[in-house]
PDB file of C-alpha atoms in Angstrom:
ATOM      1  CA  UNK A   1       2.445  -0.001  23.871  1.00  0.00           C
ATOM      2  CA  UNK A   2       1.554  -2.894  26.501  1.00  0.00           C
ATOM      3  CA  UNK A   3       2.384  -5.946  24.495  1.00  0.00           C
ATOM      4  CA  UNK A   4       5.890  -4.373  23.176  1.00  0.00           C
ATOM      5  CA  UNK A   5       7.008  -3.244  26.851  1.00  0.00           C
ATOM      6  CA  UNK A   6       5.614  -5.132  29.283  1.00  0.00           C
ATOM      7  CA  UNK A   7       5.892  -8.537  27.311  1.00  0.00           C
ATOM      8  CA  UNK A   8       9.301  -7.607  26.113  1.00  0.00           C
ATOM      9  CA  UNK A   9       8.231  -8.009  22.521  1.00  0.00           C
ATOM     10  CA  UNK A  10      10.734  -4.901  21.639  1.00  0.00           C
ATOM     11  CA  UNK A  11      10.137  -1.630  20.137  1.00  0.00           C
ATOM     12  CA  UNK A  12       6.863   0.079  18.797  1.00  0.00           C
ATOM     13  CA  UNK A  13       6.820  -1.829  15.150  1.00  0.00           C
ATOM     14  CA  UNK A  14       8.375  -5.298  14.779  1.00  0.00           C
ATOM     15  CA  UNK A  15       7.427  -5.955  11.166  1.00  0.00           C
ATOM     16  CA  UNK A  16       5.261  -8.944  12.334  1.00  0.00           C
ATOM     17  CA  UNK A  17       3.304 -10.051   9.567  1.00  0.00           C
ATOM     18  CA  UNK A  18      -0.141  -9.425  11.003  1.00  0.00           C
ATOM     19  CA  UNK A  19       1.070  -5.791  11.858  1.00  0.00           C
ATOM     20  CA  UNK A  20       2.055  -5.696   7.856  1.00  0.00           C
ATOM     21  CA  UNK A  21      -1.373  -7.116   6.995  1.00  0.00           C
ATOM     22  CA  UNK A  22      -2.721  -3.944   8.515  1.00  0.00           C
ATOM     23  CA  UNK A  23      -0.229  -1.527   7.295  1.00  0.00           C
ATOM     24  CA  UNK A  24      -0.312  -2.736   3.646  1.00  0.00           C
ATOM     25  CA  UNK A  25      -4.003  -1.424   3.199  1.00  0.00           C
ATOM     26  CA  UNK A  26      -3.183   1.622   5.197  1.00  0.00           C
ATOM     27  CA  UNK A  27      -0.516   2.734   2.649  1.00  0.00           C
ATOM     28  CA  UNK A  28      -2.629   1.926  -0.237  1.00  0.00           C
ATOM     29  CA  UNK A  29      -5.688   3.964   1.298  1.00  0.00           C
ATOM     30  CA  UNK A  30      -3.117   6.873   2.034  1.00  0.00           C
ATOM     31  CA  UNK A  31      -2.167   7.017  -1.406  1.00  0.00           C
ATOM     32  CA  UNK A  32      -5.922   6.823  -2.644  1.00  0.00           C
ATOM     33  CA  UNK A  33      -6.726   9.816  -0.334  1.00  0.00           C
ATOM     34  CA  UNK A  34      -4.112  11.737  -2.066  1.00  0.00           C
ATOM     35  CA  UNK A  35      -5.068  10.704  -5.394  1.00  0.00           C
ATOM     36  CA  UNK A  36      -8.905  11.829  -4.908  1.00  0.00           C
ATOM     37  CA  UNK A  37      -7.877  15.335  -4.059  1.00  0.00           C
ATOM     38  CA  UNK A  38      -6.023  15.460  -7.716  1.00  0.00           C
ATOM     39  CA  UNK A  39      -9.718  14.273  -9.264  1.00  0.00           C
ATOM     40  CA  UNK A  40     -11.659  16.699  -7.136  1.00  0.00           C
ATOM     41  CA  UNK A  41      -9.534  19.625  -7.807  1.00  0.00           C
ATOM     42  CA  UNK A  42      -8.102  18.738 -11.424  1.00  0.00           C
ATOM     43  CA  UNK A  43     -10.118  15.693 -12.795  1.00  0.00           C
ATOM     44  CA  UNK A  44      -7.105  14.220 -13.526  1.00  0.00           C
ATOM     45  CA  UNK A  45      -5.744  10.597 -12.569  1.00  0.00           C
ATOM     46  CA  UNK A  46      -9.468   9.319 -12.483  1.00  0.00           C
ATOM     47  CA  UNK A  47      -8.474   5.826 -13.614  1.00  0.00           C
ATOM     48  CA  UNK A  48      -5.492   5.892 -11.398  1.00  0.00           C
ATOM     49  CA  UNK A  49      -7.672   6.517  -8.560  1.00  0.00           C
ATOM     50  CA  UNK A  50     -10.134   3.952  -8.792  1.00  0.00           C
ATOM     51  CA  UNK A  51      -7.495   1.400  -9.092  1.00  0.00           C
ATOM     52  CA  UNK A  52      -6.013   2.491  -5.808  1.00  0.00           C
ATOM     53  CA  UNK A  53      -9.348   2.114  -4.558  1.00  0.00           C
ATOM     54  CA  UNK A  54      -9.520  -1.470  -5.807  1.00  0.00           C
ATOM     55  CA  UNK A  55      -6.081  -2.103  -4.149  1.00  0.00           C
ATOM     56  CA  UNK A  56      -6.778  -0.496  -0.783  1.00  0.00           C
ATOM     57  CA  UNK A  57      -9.880  -2.717  -0.714  1.00  0.00           C
ATOM     58  CA  UNK A  58      -8.315  -5.924  -1.975  1.00  0.00           C
ATOM     59  CA  UNK A  59      -5.228  -5.358   0.764  1.00  0.00           C
ATOM     60  CA  UNK A  60      -7.934  -5.154   3.420  1.00  0.00           C
ATOM     61  CA  UNK A  61      -9.422  -8.118   2.108  1.00  0.00           C
ATOM     62  CA  UNK A  62      -5.989 -10.219   1.893  1.00  0.00           C
ATOM     63  CA  UNK A  63      -5.185  -8.836   5.090  1.00  0.00           C
ATOM     64  CA  UNK A  64      -8.313 -10.324   6.769  1.00  0.00           C
ATOM     65  CA  UNK A  65      -7.702 -13.539   4.625  1.00  0.00           C
ATOM     66  CA  UNK A  66      -3.824 -13.802   6.201  1.00  0.00           C
ATOM     67  CA  UNK A  67      -4.870 -13.156   9.716  1.00  0.00           C
ATOM     68  CA  UNK A  68      -8.062 -15.241  10.283  1.00  0.00           C
ATOM     69  CA  UNK A  69      -6.869 -18.259   7.995  1.00  0.00           C
ATOM     70  CA  UNK A  70      -4.102 -19.225  10.027  1.00  0.00           C
ATOM     71  CA  UNK A  71      -1.642 -19.363   7.176  1.00  0.00           C
ATOM     72  CA  UNK A  72       0.756 -16.789   8.663  1.00  0.00           C
ATOM     73  CA  UNK A  73       2.776 -17.641  11.877  1.00  0.00           C
ATOM     74  CA  UNK A  74       2.478 -14.585  14.396  1.00  0.00           C
ATOM     75  CA  UNK A  75       1.950 -14.029  18.031  1.00  0.00           C
ATOM     76  CA  UNK A  76      -1.000 -11.913  16.681  1.00  0.00           C
ATOM     77  CA  UNK A  77      -2.616 -14.514  14.736  1.00  0.00           C
ATOM     78  CA  UNK A  78      -5.782 -16.128  15.557  1.00  0.00           C
ATOM     79  CA  UNK A  79      -6.486 -19.738  15.740  1.00  0.00           C
ATOM     80  CA  UNK A  80      -6.245 -21.759  12.558  1.00  0.00           C
ATOM     81  CA  UNK A  81      -9.471 -22.482  10.895  1.00  0.00           C
ATOM     82  CA  UNK A  82      -9.267 -23.941   7.176  1.00  0.00           C
ATOM     83  CA  UNK A  83     -13.145 -23.485   6.518  1.00  0.00           C
ATOM     84  CA  UNK A  84     -12.836 -20.038   7.593  1.00  0.00           C
ATOM     85  CA  UNK A  85      -9.751 -19.617   5.225  1.00  0.00           C
ATOM     86  CA  UNK A  86     -11.394 -21.035   2.489  1.00  0.00           C
ATOM     87  CA  UNK A  87     -14.573 -19.281   2.656  1.00  0.00           C
ATOM     88  CA  UNK A  88     -12.316 -15.907   2.958  1.00  0.00           C
ATOM     89  CA  UNK A  89      -9.986 -16.797   0.101  1.00  0.00           C
ATOM     90  CA  UNK A  90     -13.434 -17.165  -2.106  1.00  0.00           C
ATOM     91  CA  UNK A  91     -14.784 -13.838  -1.178  1.00  0.00           C
ATOM     92  CA  UNK A  92     -11.269 -12.412  -1.875  1.00  0.00           C
ATOM     93  CA  UNK A  93     -11.295 -14.147  -5.282  1.00  0.00           C
ATOM     94  CA  UNK A  94     -14.667 -12.966  -6.195  1.00  0.00           C
ATOM     95  CA  UNK A  95     -14.425  -9.418  -5.087  1.00  0.00           C
ATOM     96  CA  UNK A  96     -10.870  -8.445  -6.323  1.00  0.00           C
ATOM     97  CA  UNK A  97     -11.514 -10.790  -9.615  1.00  0.00           C
ATOM     98  CA  UNK A  98     -14.564  -8.910 -10.037  1.00  0.00           C
ATOM     99  CA  UNK A  99     -13.494  -5.653  -9.342  1.00  0.00           C
ATOM    100  CA  UNK A 100     -10.225  -5.744 -11.523  1.00  0.00           C
ATOM    101  CA  UNK A 101     -12.477  -7.298 -14.504  1.00  0.00           C
ATOM    102  CA  UNK A 102     -14.802  -4.146 -14.008  1.00  0.00           C
ATOM    103  CA  UNK A 103     -11.876  -1.791 -13.977  1.00  0.00           C
ATOM    104  CA  UNK A 104     -10.191  -3.574 -17.251  1.00  0.00           C
ATOM    105  CA  UNK A 105     -13.769  -2.977 -18.825  1.00  0.00           C
ATOM    106  CA  UNK A 106     -14.492   0.585 -17.711  1.00  0.00           C
ATOM    107  CA  UNK A 107     -10.864   2.299 -17.478  1.00  0.00           C
ATOM    108  CA  UNK A 108     -11.158   3.607 -20.979  1.00  0.00           C
ATOM    109  CA  UNK A 109     -14.172   5.559 -20.048  1.00  0.00           C
ATOM    110  CA  UNK A 110     -12.426   7.083 -16.799  1.00  0.00           C
ATOM    111  CA  UNK A 111      -9.590   8.517 -19.117  1.00  0.00           C
ATOM    112  CA  UNK A 112      -9.388  12.268 -19.775  1.00  0.00           C
ATOM    113  CA  UNK A 113      -9.263  15.031 -17.410  1.00  0.00           C
ATOM    114  CA  UNK A 114      -6.862  17.908 -16.754  1.00  0.00           C
ATOM    115  CA  UNK A 115      -3.387  18.025 -18.072  1.00  0.00           C
ATOM    116  CA  UNK A 116      -0.569  18.769 -15.607  1.00  0.00           C
ATOM    117  CA  UNK A 117       3.139  20.117 -16.163  1.00  0.00           C
ATOM    118  CA  UNK A 118       5.937  17.599 -14.771  1.00  0.00           C
ATOM    119  CA  UNK A 119       6.561  20.407 -12.258  1.00  0.00           C
ATOM    120  CA  UNK A 120       3.182  20.897 -10.352  1.00  0.00           C
ATOM    121  CA  UNK A 121       1.288  19.735  -7.378  1.00  0.00           C
ATOM    122  CA  UNK A 122      -0.174  16.937  -9.328  1.00  0.00           C
ATOM    123  CA  UNK A 123       3.052  15.577 -10.160  1.00  0.00           C
ATOM    124  CA  UNK A 124       4.123  15.589  -6.485  1.00  0.00           C
ATOM    125  CA  UNK A 125       0.946  14.060  -5.633  1.00  0.00           C
ATOM    126  CA  UNK A 126       1.422  11.433  -7.987  1.00  0.00           C
ATOM    127  CA  UNK A 127       5.120  10.971  -6.947  1.00  0.00           C
ATOM    128  CA  UNK A 128       3.696  10.175  -3.500  1.00  0.00           C
ATOM    129  CA  UNK A 129       1.111   7.789  -4.932  1.00  0.00           C
ATOM    130  CA  UNK A 130       4.109   5.768  -6.524  1.00  0.00           C
ATOM    131  CA  UNK A 131       6.222   5.847  -3.503  1.00  0.00           C
ATOM    132  CA  UNK A 132       3.346   4.792  -1.204  1.00  0.00           C
ATOM    133  CA  UNK A 133       2.032   2.000  -3.734  1.00  0.00           C
ATOM    134  CA  UNK A 134       5.848   0.704  -4.044  1.00  0.00           C
ATOM    135  CA  UNK A 135       6.365   0.785  -0.559  1.00  0.00           C
ATOM    136  CA  UNK A 136       2.909  -1.322   0.090  1.00  0.00           C
ATOM    137  CA  UNK A 137       4.107  -3.762  -2.619  1.00  0.00           C
ATOM    138  CA  UNK A 138       7.449  -4.377  -1.174  1.00  0.00           C
ATOM    139  CA  UNK A 139       5.685  -4.956   2.199  1.00  0.00           C
ATOM    140  CA  UNK A 140       3.369  -7.231   0.685  1.00  0.00           C
ATOM    141  CA  UNK A 141       5.828  -9.530  -0.975  1.00  0.00           C
ATOM    142  CA  UNK A 142       8.063  -9.520   1.831  1.00  0.00           C
ATOM    143  CA  UNK A 143       5.284 -10.662   3.916  1.00  0.00           C
ATOM    144  CA  UNK A 144       4.140 -13.423   1.251  1.00  0.00           C
ATOM    145  CA  UNK A 145       7.820 -14.448   0.468  1.00  0.00           C
ATOM    146  CA  UNK A 146       7.777 -17.132   3.287  1.00  0.00           C
ATOM    147  CA  UNK A 147       4.440 -18.411   1.808  1.00  0.00           C
ATOM    148  CA  UNK A 148       5.481 -18.351  -1.774  1.00  0.00           C
ATOM    149  CA  UNK A 149       9.076 -20.177  -0.696  1.00  0.00           C
ATOM    150  CA  UNK A 150       7.014 -22.733   1.069  1.00  0.00           C
ATOM    151  CA  UNK A 151       4.682 -23.614  -1.560  1.00  0.00           C
ATOM    152  CA  UNK A 152       7.459 -23.793  -4.306  1.00  0.00           C
ATOM    153  CA  UNK A 153      10.338 -25.798  -2.168  1.00  0.00           C
ATOM    154  CA  UNK A 154       8.506 -27.286   0.863  1.00  0.00           C
ATOM    155  CA  UNK A 155      10.796 -25.812   3.405  1.00  0.00           C
ATOM    156  CA  UNK A 156      10.060 -22.886   5.784  1.00  0.00           C
ATOM    157  CA  UNK A 157      11.885 -19.503   5.911  1.00  0.00           C
ATOM    158  CA  UNK A 158      11.484 -16.672   8.062  1.00  0.00           C
ATOM    159  CA  UNK A 159      11.657 -12.881   6.805  1.00  0.00           C
ATOM    160  CA  UNK A 160      12.733 -10.739   9.935  1.00  0.00           C
ATOM    161  CA  UNK A 161      12.996  -7.091  10.509  1.00  0.00           C
ATOM    162  CA  UNK A 162      16.377  -6.752   9.190  1.00  0.00           C
ATOM    163  CA  UNK A 163      15.049  -7.522   5.815  1.00  0.00           C
ATOM    164  CA  UNK A 164      12.145  -4.752   6.064  1.00  0.00           C
ATOM    165  CA  UNK A 165      14.702  -2.245   7.561  1.00  0.00           C
ATOM    166  CA  UNK A 166      17.160  -2.640   4.567  1.00  0.00           C
ATOM    167  CA  UNK A 167      14.312  -2.042   1.673  1.00  0.00           C
ATOM    168  CA  UNK A 168      11.678   0.212   3.342  1.00  0.00           C
ATOM    169  CA  UNK A 169      13.899   3.286   4.481  1.00  0.00           C
ATOM    170  CA  UNK A 170      15.217   3.779   0.811  1.00  0.00           C
ATOM    171  CA  UNK A 171      11.606   3.770  -0.465  1.00  0.00           C
ATOM    172  CA  UNK A 172       9.983   6.108   1.647  1.00  0.00           C
ATOM    173  CA  UNK A 173      12.927   8.516   1.949  1.00  0.00           C
ATOM    174  CA  UNK A 174      11.989   9.528  -1.486  1.00  0.00           C
ATOM    175  CA  UNK A 175       8.709  10.685  -0.520  1.00  0.00           C
ATOM    176  CA  UNK A 176       9.979  12.339   2.379  1.00  0.00           C
ATOM    177  CA  UNK A 177      12.283  14.530   0.192  1.00  0.00           C
ATOM    178  CA  UNK A 178       9.389  15.137  -1.869  1.00  0.00           C
ATOM    179  CA  UNK A 179       6.398  15.789   0.483  1.00  0.00           C
ATOM    180  CA  UNK A 180       7.973  19.215   1.676  1.00  0.00           C
ATOM    181  CA  UNK A 181       8.721  20.429  -1.811  1.00  0.00           C
ATOM    182  CA  UNK A 182       5.392  19.252  -3.241  1.00  0.00           C
ATOM    183  CA  UNK A 183       3.153  21.176  -0.656  1.00  0.00           C
ATOM    184  CA  UNK A 184       4.500  24.660  -2.033  1.00  0.00           C
ATOM    185  CA  UNK A 185       4.141  23.792  -5.711  1.00  0.00           C
ATOM    186  CA  UNK A 186       1.164  24.882  -7.659  1.00  0.00           C
ATOM    187  CA  UNK A 187      -1.628  23.210  -9.355  1.00  0.00           C
ATOM    188  CA  UNK A 188      -1.294  22.724 -13.259  1.00  0.00           C
ATOM    189  CA  UNK A 189       2.326  24.196 -13.266  1.00  0.00           C
ATOM    190  CA  UNK A 190       4.867  25.297 -11.031  1.00  0.00           C
ATOM    191  CA  UNK A 191       8.252  26.402 -10.558  1.00  0.00           C
ATOM    192  CA  UNK A 192      10.961  24.551  -8.550  1.00  0.00           C
ATOM    193  CA  UNK A 193      12.757  27.817  -7.356  1.00  0.00           C
ATOM    194  CA  UNK A 194       9.215  28.570  -5.459  1.00  0.00           C
ATOM    195  CA  UNK A 195       9.760  25.507  -2.663  1.00  0.00           C
ATOM    196  CA  UNK A 196      13.094  26.837  -1.851  1.00  0.00           C
ATOM    197  CA  UNK A 197      11.900  30.346  -1.517  1.00  0.00           C
ATOM    198  CA  UNK A 198       9.369  29.265   1.133  1.00  0.00           C
ATOM    199  CA  UNK A 199      11.805  27.249   3.193  1.00  0.00           C
TER     200      UNK A 199
END
């Protein structure tokens, strides 16, 4: 609050790259927590939940790299330290590569579990997971796009809040429509008229 209002930086969220680096793991972890409910209650989505755990942890490591290495230009970024950035990048490669390799090797063992209908609480949670994951991927792409663009063209580019404000609301609005309906659906199989009766 203080930085935005006292220093005149604007509103409560400025889509700063460092803010985005903390927002991406938050979105992935929120999807993970919701998916874990389905695993606990119905023994379904096991493989997807493990993948979400890997993605959430990887996003946290990537955020640490982006903030601490100095590759991002931000008012919140730390001083540039190439040695620290290289070390964090190596850790990032080992953990993410190792996790994804282990997942690829063992994912078949995690399959199975409960089967659910297209209209059910499990489907609503899966839709929520997809919305949150797509939102995290979109924010990640927009955050990394200036780095990718600079690496390919040797020219600088800035992605401002107007870009995020253009693509982010349509993505999350699907989730905002589905959430009030999903909480009234039952496990395994539900009726679409049931949420309407509750409203």
